[in-house]
Amino acid sequence: MSFSESDDIFKILGLTQAEITALADKDGLYLNTTTGNLEYNGAEIGGGGTVEPLPIISLSSTDVSSSIIQSTPTVLDWDVETEKDTGFTHSNITNNSRIEIDADGTYEIEANIRMESSNARAQFVVKILIDGVVQSQPYGSSYIRNSGFSSDFWTCVVNPPPLKLTAGQYIEVQIQIESQITTAITGTFIGTSSSFSIVNLQGTKGDDGATGAGSNIIVKKNGVTVGTVSDVINFITSLDVLDSGGNETSVTIGDMLKSVYDPTNVNADAFDYANAIGITQITDNIITPPTLNSDQDDYNPAGFSTCNMIRQQINGDRVITGFEAPPAGVNRIFAINNLSTSSNIKFKNNDSSSSAANRLLLRDDGPDKSIKENETAVFWYDHTSSRYRPYNRIG
């Protein structure tokens, strides 16, 4: 081999003049059989970075009832996001027929459309639209002959050549029926068996994009659906988030109020449901103490510390000057209901008959405050003042 031929080979390899000069020891140039890359003295020649995954978006639909009318083009809607990486914009509610491109690039588009028709000789035609304009390129069609043992379903795959798209352009899928007969023909879009996807053939895959307002995010507790579909769900947890398969993610969380509002560390007790965060839930933590035959100081009936509601019967008008205070840090809320049909439960303002921490702070504008038959008073504990305060106006 002459020097000029050798020099041409080195130019093909993309080596610098300094690298060519350094090739006095030919043993330093070799093929790495593991990577398949050409190396010189242990260094790879010509780059060889990591292969980047391609960003994708893949949509489906819950629509299984939209009727497609003969010769009338219909743009299909997509309200389920199976996959969505950074680089695509789509909403399951607003203009959900569209996938918007976020960056210039080369994209591969594909649609699998499942249709049903009971009409004989129904031919469906699927086309791709860019910014609302039908593209003049190869498109897919299929023919249903619902006769004898033939199927009345078909799936048409539309896969046009890769397209150069610019940021802000949006892609849609359109379908219509064409037929060789004159009678009216209709078909039904089977969205649950259909898909619409786009792959970005260049660029770096980003994090999973937002699912879009109205997406189907279902919350389950131990496999059972809880509540209804939500747009936004935030979890704060120090535990692992696990892929459970089947498009489900498991998040293990504990008692969300326990560390701050439940120093007694008891799940689903009064401190979980009736603490001073602006929410009161009356659960089954309701007590009915014995009938009061006398006035009460530092009132603390059995079960009071964990109850939400006291159903109190009285024998004649009775006075309560205070209730047992909660432990430090527990912002207690509870209600007391008068079950009497003719007598009043009276409360005294900051009365010294009860211990200081158990007293009530009421309006100091006259005699005792009271609730009549079937009325309810709600109190919350103010740790700053070390007193119970009424949550509502007491007469």
Short mmCIF file of C-alpha atoms in Angstrom, two decimals:
data_model
loop_
_atom_site.label_atom_id
_atom_site.label_comp_id
_atom_site.label_asym_id
_atom_site.label_seq_id
_atom_site.Cartn_x
_atom_site.Cartn_y
_atom_site.Cartn_z
CA MET A 1 0.00 0.00 0.00
CA SER A 2 1.43 3.42 -0.96
CA PHE A 3 1.54 6.40 1.36
CA SER A 4 -1.09 8.26 -0.68
CA GLU A 5 -3.56 5.35 -0.38
CA SER A 6 -2.94 5.18 3.36
CA ASP A 7 -3.44 8.91 3.62
CA ASP A 8 -6.82 8.64 1.84
CA ILE A 9 -7.96 5.94 4.25
CA PHE A 10 -7.11 8.10 7.26
CA LYS A 11 -9.08 10.98 5.74
CA ILE A 12 -12.11 8.69 5.42
CA LEU A 13 -11.80 7.84 9.12
CA GLY A 14 -12.01 11.54 9.93
CA LEU A 15 -8.63 11.69 11.75
CA THR A 16 -6.79 14.95 12.33
CA GLN A 17 -3.25 15.45 11.02
CA ALA A 18 -1.93 15.04 14.56
CA GLU A 19 -3.70 11.66 14.83
CA ILE A 20 -2.29 10.56 11.47
CA THR A 21 1.22 11.48 12.61
CA ALA A 22 0.71 9.57 15.84
CA LEU A 23 -0.08 6.35 13.97
CA ALA A 24 3.49 5.12 13.89
CA ASP A 25 2.44 2.11 15.97
CA LYS A 26 -0.21 0.43 13.81
CA ASP A 27 -1.15 -1.88 16.66
CA GLY A 28 -2.83 1.10 18.36
CA LEU A 29 -5.61 1.11 15.72
CA TYR A 30 -8.13 -1.70 16.16
CA LEU A 31 -11.81 -2.66 16.01
CA ASN A 32 -13.57 -3.02 19.35
CA THR A 33 -15.52 -6.25 18.88
CA THR A 34 -17.82 -5.42 21.81
CA THR A 35 -19.04 -2.03 20.59
CA GLY A 36 -18.28 -2.45 16.89
CA ASN A 37 -16.49 0.93 16.92
CA LEU A 38 -13.02 1.75 15.57
CA GLU A 39 -10.59 2.76 18.36
CA TYR A 40 -7.04 4.12 18.55
CA ASN A 41 -5.03 3.56 21.73
CA GLY A 42 -8.27 2.91 23.65
CA ALA A 43 -10.09 6.01 22.42
CA GLU A 44 -13.07 5.72 20.07
CA ILE A 45 -12.58 7.37 16.65
CA GLY A 46 -15.42 9.42 15.17
CA GLY A 47 -17.63 10.00 18.24
CA GLY A 48 -20.19 7.30 18.93
CA GLY A 49 -22.60 8.85 21.51
CA THR A 50 -25.52 7.07 23.17
CA VAL A 51 -28.62 6.19 21.20
CA GLU A 52 -31.48 8.46 22.20
CA PRO A 53 -35.04 7.16 22.58
CA LEU A 54 -37.53 8.84 20.24
CA PRO A 55 -40.31 10.99 21.76
CA ILE A 56 -43.80 9.66 21.01
CA ILE A 57 -47.46 10.42 21.61
CA SER A 58 -50.11 7.74 21.32
CA LEU A 59 -53.85 8.40 21.67
CA SER A 60 -56.99 6.30 21.86
CA SER A 61 -60.66 7.06 22.40
CA THR A 62 -63.59 6.02 24.58
CA ASP A 63 -65.95 6.83 21.70
CA VAL A 64 -67.76 3.72 20.43
CA SER A 65 -70.95 5.37 19.18
CA SER A 66 -70.11 8.19 16.75
CA SER A 67 -71.87 7.62 13.48
CA ILE A 68 -69.95 8.23 10.24
CA ILE A 69 -72.23 9.38 7.42
CA GLN A 70 -71.74 8.49 3.76
CA SER A 71 -69.55 10.99 1.85
CA THR A 72 -69.40 13.37 4.87
CA PRO A 73 -65.82 13.73 6.23
CA THR A 74 -65.59 13.41 10.03
CA VAL A 75 -62.54 14.45 12.09
CA LEU A 76 -62.05 11.89 14.89
CA ASP A 77 -61.74 12.87 18.56
CA TRP A 78 -59.23 11.32 20.98
CA ASP A 79 -59.77 11.55 24.76
CA VAL A 80 -57.31 8.94 26.09
CA GLU A 81 -53.55 9.58 26.20
CA THR A 82 -51.77 6.22 26.27
CA GLU A 83 -48.32 7.82 25.97
CA LYS A 84 -47.19 11.46 25.76
CA ASP A 85 -43.58 12.63 25.90
CA THR A 86 -42.32 16.18 25.97
CA GLY A 87 -42.56 17.73 22.50
CA PHE A 88 -46.28 17.25 21.88
CA THR A 89 -49.35 19.19 23.03
CA HIS A 90 -52.77 17.55 23.36
CA SER A 91 -55.85 18.05 25.54
CA ASN A 92 -58.45 15.37 26.19
CA ILE A 93 -61.17 18.06 26.26
CA THR A 94 -60.28 21.14 24.19
CA ASN A 95 -59.75 20.38 20.47
CA ASN A 96 -59.00 16.78 21.43
CA SER A 97 -58.87 15.74 17.76
CA ARG A 98 -55.49 17.50 17.47
CA ILE A 99 -51.88 16.65 18.23
CA GLU A 100 -49.79 19.82 18.14
CA ILE A 101 -46.08 19.71 17.33
CA ASP A 102 -43.92 21.71 19.78
CA ALA A 103 -40.68 21.80 17.77
CA ASP A 104 -39.49 21.68 14.15
CA GLY A 105 -38.50 18.19 13.06
CA THR A 106 -39.21 15.05 11.08
CA TYR A 107 -42.21 13.05 12.25
CA GLU A 108 -43.77 9.69 11.51
CA ILE A 109 -47.57 9.57 11.73
CA GLU A 110 -49.73 6.48 12.06
CA ALA A 111 -53.42 5.82 12.68
CA ASN A 112 -55.23 2.51 13.22
CA ILE A 113 -58.95 3.07 12.75
CA ARG A 114 -61.50 0.41 13.71
CA MET A 115 -64.94 0.73 12.07
CA GLU A 116 -68.20 -1.21 12.15
CA SER A 117 -71.03 -1.18 9.64
CA SER A 118 -74.03 -3.41 9.01
CA ASN A 119 -74.37 -2.08 5.47
CA ALA A 120 -73.16 -4.16 2.55
CA ARG A 121 -70.44 -2.71 0.34
CA ALA A 122 -69.37 0.07 2.71
CA GLN A 123 -65.98 1.56 1.89
CA PHE A 124 -64.28 3.75 4.51
CA VAL A 125 -61.50 6.19 3.63
CA VAL A 126 -59.01 7.57 6.22
CA LYS A 127 -56.87 10.67 5.59
CA ILE A 128 -54.35 12.80 7.50
CA LEU A 129 -54.93 16.55 8.00
CA ILE A 130 -52.27 19.17 8.81
CA ASP A 131 -53.67 22.44 10.20
CA GLY A 132 -57.10 21.33 8.96
CA VAL A 133 -55.96 20.63 5.37
CA VAL A 134 -56.22 17.13 3.86
CA GLN A 135 -52.80 15.97 2.67
CA SER A 136 -52.36 14.81 -0.92
CA GLN A 137 -50.47 11.61 -0.17
CA PRO A 138 -51.22 7.90 -0.03
CA TYR A 139 -54.11 7.20 2.34
CA GLY A 140 -55.87 4.12 3.64
CA SER A 141 -59.26 2.66 2.80
CA SER A 142 -61.05 -0.60 3.39
CA TYR A 143 -64.19 -2.32 2.23
CA ILE A 144 -66.86 -4.07 4.30
CA ARG A 145 -69.13 -6.63 2.70
CA ASN A 146 -71.52 -7.74 5.42
CA SER A 147 -72.83 -10.85 3.75
CA GLY A 148 -72.69 -14.52 4.61
CA PHE A 149 -69.76 -15.18 6.93
CA SER A 150 -67.89 -11.93 6.22
CA SER A 151 -67.02 -9.64 9.14
CA ASP A 152 -68.75 -6.31 9.64
CA PHE A 153 -65.60 -4.84 11.30
CA TRP A 154 -62.31 -3.68 9.83
CA THR A 155 -59.19 -1.86 10.93
CA CYS A 156 -57.41 0.46 8.51
CA VAL A 157 -53.75 1.36 9.09
CA VAL A 158 -52.72 4.79 7.74
CA ASN A 159 -48.97 5.36 7.64
CA PRO A 160 -47.90 8.19 5.31
CA PRO A 161 -44.21 8.87 4.57
CA PRO A 162 -42.28 10.83 7.26
CA LEU A 163 -43.13 14.52 7.20
CA LYS A 164 -41.16 17.68 7.94
CA LEU A 165 -43.30 19.66 10.40
CA THR A 166 -42.79 22.99 12.12
CA ALA A 167 -43.60 24.00 15.69
CA GLY A 168 -47.27 24.91 16.17
CA GLN A 169 -48.66 22.73 13.38
CA TYR A 170 -51.37 20.27 14.40
CA ILE A 171 -52.26 16.86 12.98
CA GLU A 172 -55.72 15.23 12.80
CA VAL A 173 -57.29 12.07 11.39
CA GLN A 174 -60.34 12.24 9.12
CA ILE A 175 -62.66 9.44 8.01
CA GLN A 176 -65.55 9.23 5.57
CA ILE A 177 -67.61 6.59 3.77
CA GLU A 178 -67.56 6.12 0.04
CA SER A 179 -69.84 3.62 -1.67
CA GLN A 180 -70.78 2.31 -5.08
CA ILE A 181 -74.48 2.14 -4.25
CA THR A 182 -76.93 4.98 -3.78
CA THR A 183 -78.70 3.95 -0.57
CA ALA A 184 -77.69 5.71 2.65
CA ILE A 185 -74.75 4.04 4.40
CA THR A 186 -73.48 4.67 7.91
CA GLY A 187 -70.73 3.29 10.10
CA THR A 188 -69.67 3.46 13.75
CA PHE A 189 -66.25 4.51 15.00
CA ILE A 190 -64.86 1.99 17.53
CA GLY A 191 -62.44 4.25 19.42
CA THR A 192 -61.45 1.73 22.08
CA SER A 193 -59.83 -0.41 19.36
CA SER A 194 -58.33 2.54 17.47
CA SER A 195 -55.17 4.61 17.91
CA PHE A 196 -53.48 7.75 16.61
CA SER A 197 -49.73 8.16 17.17
CA ILE A 198 -46.80 10.36 16.17
CA VAL A 199 -43.07 9.66 16.60
CA ASN A 200 -40.43 12.40 16.53
CA LEU A 201 -37.63 10.89 14.43
CA GLN A 202 -35.05 13.33 15.80
CA GLY A 203 -34.32 14.96 19.11
CA THR A 204 -34.04 13.85 22.72
CA LYS A 205 -36.85 12.12 24.57
CA GLY A 206 -38.12 14.28 27.41
CA ASP A 207 -39.96 13.52 30.59
CA ASP A 208 -43.57 12.40 30.45
CA GLY A 209 -45.73 15.37 29.55
CA ALA A 210 -48.84 16.46 31.42
CA THR A 211 -51.86 14.34 30.65
CA GLY A 212 -54.04 17.30 29.76
CA ALA A 213 -57.20 18.55 31.44
CA GLY A 214 -59.93 15.95 31.66
CA SER A 215 -57.72 12.92 31.30
CA ASN A 216 -58.85 9.74 33.01
CA ILE A 217 -56.85 9.62 36.23
CA ILE A 218 -58.50 7.07 38.48
CA VAL A 219 -57.65 6.86 42.18
CA LYS A 220 -57.84 3.41 43.72
CA LYS A 221 -57.38 2.24 47.29
CA ASN A 222 -56.29 -1.39 47.50
CA GLY A 223 -57.53 -1.97 43.95
CA VAL A 224 -60.97 -0.38 44.49
CA THR A 225 -61.83 2.90 42.75
CA VAL A 226 -62.21 5.82 45.15
CA GLY A 227 -64.21 8.91 44.18
CA THR A 228 -64.49 10.13 40.60
CA VAL A 229 -62.20 11.09 37.71
CA SER A 230 -59.95 14.06 38.60
CA ASP A 231 -57.94 16.48 36.51
CA VAL A 232 -55.04 17.06 38.91
CA ILE A 233 -53.80 14.82 41.69
CA ASN A 234 -50.81 15.70 43.87
CA PHE A 235 -49.12 13.18 46.13
CA ILE A 236 -46.60 14.07 48.82
CA THR A 237 -44.85 10.94 50.01
CA SER A 238 -41.37 9.82 50.97
CA LEU A 239 -42.14 6.29 49.80
CA ASP A 240 -41.48 4.77 46.38
CA VAL A 241 -43.86 5.19 43.45
CA LEU A 242 -44.14 1.81 41.71
CA ASP A 243 -45.27 0.77 38.23
CA SER A 244 -47.95 -1.84 38.90
CA GLY A 245 -48.44 -2.69 35.22
CA GLY A 246 -51.68 -2.37 33.31
CA ASN A 247 -51.24 1.44 33.10
CA GLU A 248 -51.42 1.69 36.90
CA THR A 249 -49.04 3.34 39.36
CA SER A 250 -49.02 2.53 43.06
CA VAL A 251 -48.28 5.19 45.68
CA THR A 252 -48.07 4.07 49.30
CA ILE A 253 -49.16 6.81 51.68
CA GLY A 254 -49.91 6.91 55.37
CA ASP A 255 -52.29 8.92 57.51
CA MET A 256 -51.84 12.36 55.95
CA LEU A 257 -52.86 14.19 59.15
CA LYS A 258 -51.03 11.95 61.59
CA SER A 259 -47.69 13.71 61.96
CA VAL A 260 -49.12 17.21 62.44
CA TYR A 261 -52.65 16.83 63.77
CA ASP A 262 -52.69 13.42 65.40
CA PRO A 263 -50.07 13.09 68.14
CA THR A 264 -52.02 10.14 69.55
CA ASN A 265 -51.19 8.27 66.32
CA VAL A 266 -54.65 6.72 65.91
CA ASN A 267 -56.01 6.36 62.39
CA ALA A 268 -59.52 7.66 61.64
CA ASP A 269 -60.12 9.08 65.11
CA ALA A 270 -61.45 12.50 66.10
CA PHE A 271 -58.13 14.23 65.42
CA ASP A 272 -58.11 13.07 61.80
CA TYR A 273 -61.59 14.37 61.05
CA ALA A 274 -62.18 17.19 63.51
CA ASN A 275 -59.04 19.28 63.76
CA ALA A 276 -58.87 22.98 63.13
CA ILE A 277 -58.03 23.00 59.43
CA GLY A 278 -61.41 24.30 58.36
CA ILE A 279 -63.03 20.91 57.73
CA THR A 280 -65.33 19.03 60.09
CA GLN A 281 -66.55 15.54 59.28
CA ILE A 282 -69.08 13.86 61.55
CA THR A 283 -68.24 10.17 61.49
CA ASP A 284 -69.39 7.41 63.80
CA ASN A 285 -67.40 9.03 66.66
CA ILE A 286 -70.59 10.23 68.37
CA ILE A 287 -71.29 9.77 72.06
CA THR A 288 -74.53 9.96 74.09
CA PRO A 289 -73.53 10.49 77.75
CA PRO A 290 -75.93 9.96 80.68
CA THR A 291 -78.60 12.63 81.26
CA LEU A 292 -77.25 15.66 83.09
CA ASN A 293 -79.03 16.14 86.40
CA SER A 294 -76.62 18.85 87.61
CA ASP A 295 -74.37 21.62 86.29
CA GLN A 296 -70.94 20.57 85.00
CA ASP A 297 -67.43 21.98 85.45
CA ASP A 298 -64.49 20.57 83.43
CA TYR A 299 -67.00 18.36 81.61
CA ASN A 300 -65.34 15.16 80.36
CA PRO A 301 -67.85 12.38 79.68
CA ALA A 302 -66.64 8.92 78.64
CA GLY A 303 -65.39 8.98 75.02
CA PHE A 304 -65.17 12.78 74.88
CA SER A 305 -61.47 12.95 73.88
CA THR A 306 -62.07 11.13 70.57
CA CYS A 307 -65.63 12.13 69.70
CA ASN A 308 -66.94 14.48 67.04
CA MET A 309 -70.38 14.99 68.53
CA ILE A 310 -71.99 14.90 71.99
CA ARG A 311 -75.70 14.05 71.98
CA GLN A 312 -76.63 15.47 75.37
CA GLN A 313 -79.90 14.88 77.25
CA ILE A 314 -80.58 17.15 80.24
CA ASN A 315 -83.00 17.18 83.17
CA GLY A 316 -84.00 20.83 83.39
CA ASP A 317 -81.76 23.75 82.43
CA ARG A 318 -78.10 22.82 82.99
CA VAL A 319 -74.89 24.91 82.99
CA ILE A 320 -71.52 23.83 81.54
CA THR A 321 -68.55 26.02 82.48
CA GLY A 322 -65.84 24.12 80.57
CA PHE A 323 -64.68 20.95 78.80
CA GLU A 324 -61.53 18.86 79.24
CA ALA A 325 -58.75 20.50 77.16
CA PRO A 326 -57.00 18.46 74.41
CA PRO A 327 -53.29 17.61 74.54
CA ALA A 328 -50.79 20.21 73.34
CA GLY A 329 -50.72 20.57 69.57
CA VAL A 330 -54.15 18.97 68.98
CA ASN A 331 -56.48 21.58 67.48
CA ARG A 332 -59.72 20.04 68.65
CA ILE A 333 -63.21 20.65 67.19
CA PHE A 334 -66.37 19.09 68.57
CA ALA A 335 -70.12 19.75 68.64
CA ILE A 336 -72.69 19.36 71.42
CA ASN A 337 -76.38 18.87 70.63
CA ASN A 338 -79.29 19.53 73.03
CA LEU A 339 -81.65 16.54 72.94
CA SER A 340 -84.08 18.08 75.40
CA THR A 341 -87.57 19.08 74.28
CA SER A 342 -88.00 21.94 76.73
CA SER A 343 -84.77 22.79 78.60
CA ASN A 344 -81.63 24.76 77.71
CA ILE A 345 -77.93 23.93 77.91
CA LYS A 346 -76.20 27.07 79.19
CA PHE A 347 -72.51 28.00 78.83
CA LYS A 348 -70.62 30.46 81.06
CA ASN A 349 -67.90 32.79 79.79
CA ASN A 350 -64.41 32.22 81.26
CA ASP A 351 -65.93 30.91 84.46
CA SER A 352 -63.54 30.10 87.32
CA SER A 353 -65.58 27.04 88.30
CA SER A 354 -63.61 25.15 85.60
CA SER A 355 -59.84 24.90 85.40
CA ALA A 356 -58.28 27.73 83.41
CA ALA A 357 -57.32 25.55 80.42
CA ASN A 358 -60.85 24.08 80.22
CA ARG A 359 -62.82 27.32 80.19
CA LEU A 360 -64.94 28.84 77.42
CA LEU A 361 -64.41 32.24 75.80
CA LEU A 362 -67.85 33.59 74.84
CA ARG A 363 -69.34 36.98 74.01
CA ASP A 364 -69.21 39.03 77.20
CA ASP A 365 -72.33 41.08 76.46
CA GLY A 366 -74.82 39.78 78.97
CA PRO A 367 -76.02 36.63 80.71
CA ASP A 368 -75.04 33.05 79.94
CA LYS A 369 -75.19 31.83 76.34
CA SER A 370 -77.38 28.83 75.67
CA ILE A 371 -78.72 26.41 73.06
CA LYS A 372 -82.36 25.45 73.06
CA GLU A 373 -83.88 22.06 72.23
CA ASN A 374 -82.43 20.42 69.07
CA GLU A 375 -79.83 23.18 68.65
CA THR A 376 -76.10 22.50 68.35
CA ALA A 377 -73.04 24.44 69.50
CA VAL A 378 -69.58 23.84 67.99
CA PHE A 379 -66.36 24.61 69.88
CA TRP A 380 -62.70 24.62 68.82
CA TYR A 381 -59.68 24.75 71.09
CA ASP A 382 -57.35 27.75 70.87
CA HIS A 383 -53.95 26.73 72.22
CA THR A 384 -52.71 30.32 72.14
CA SER A 385 -55.43 31.43 74.55
CA SER A 386 -55.74 28.01 76.23
CA ARG A 387 -59.52 28.23 75.97
CA TYR A 388 -62.38 26.75 73.96
CA ARG A 389 -63.95 29.21 71.52
CA PRO A 390 -67.37 28.84 69.85
CA TYR A 391 -67.26 28.01 66.15
CA ASN A 392 -70.76 29.44 65.67
CA ARG A 393 -72.84 32.14 67.33
CA ILE A 394 -74.47 30.95 70.54
CA GLY A 395 -77.61 32.82 71.68
#
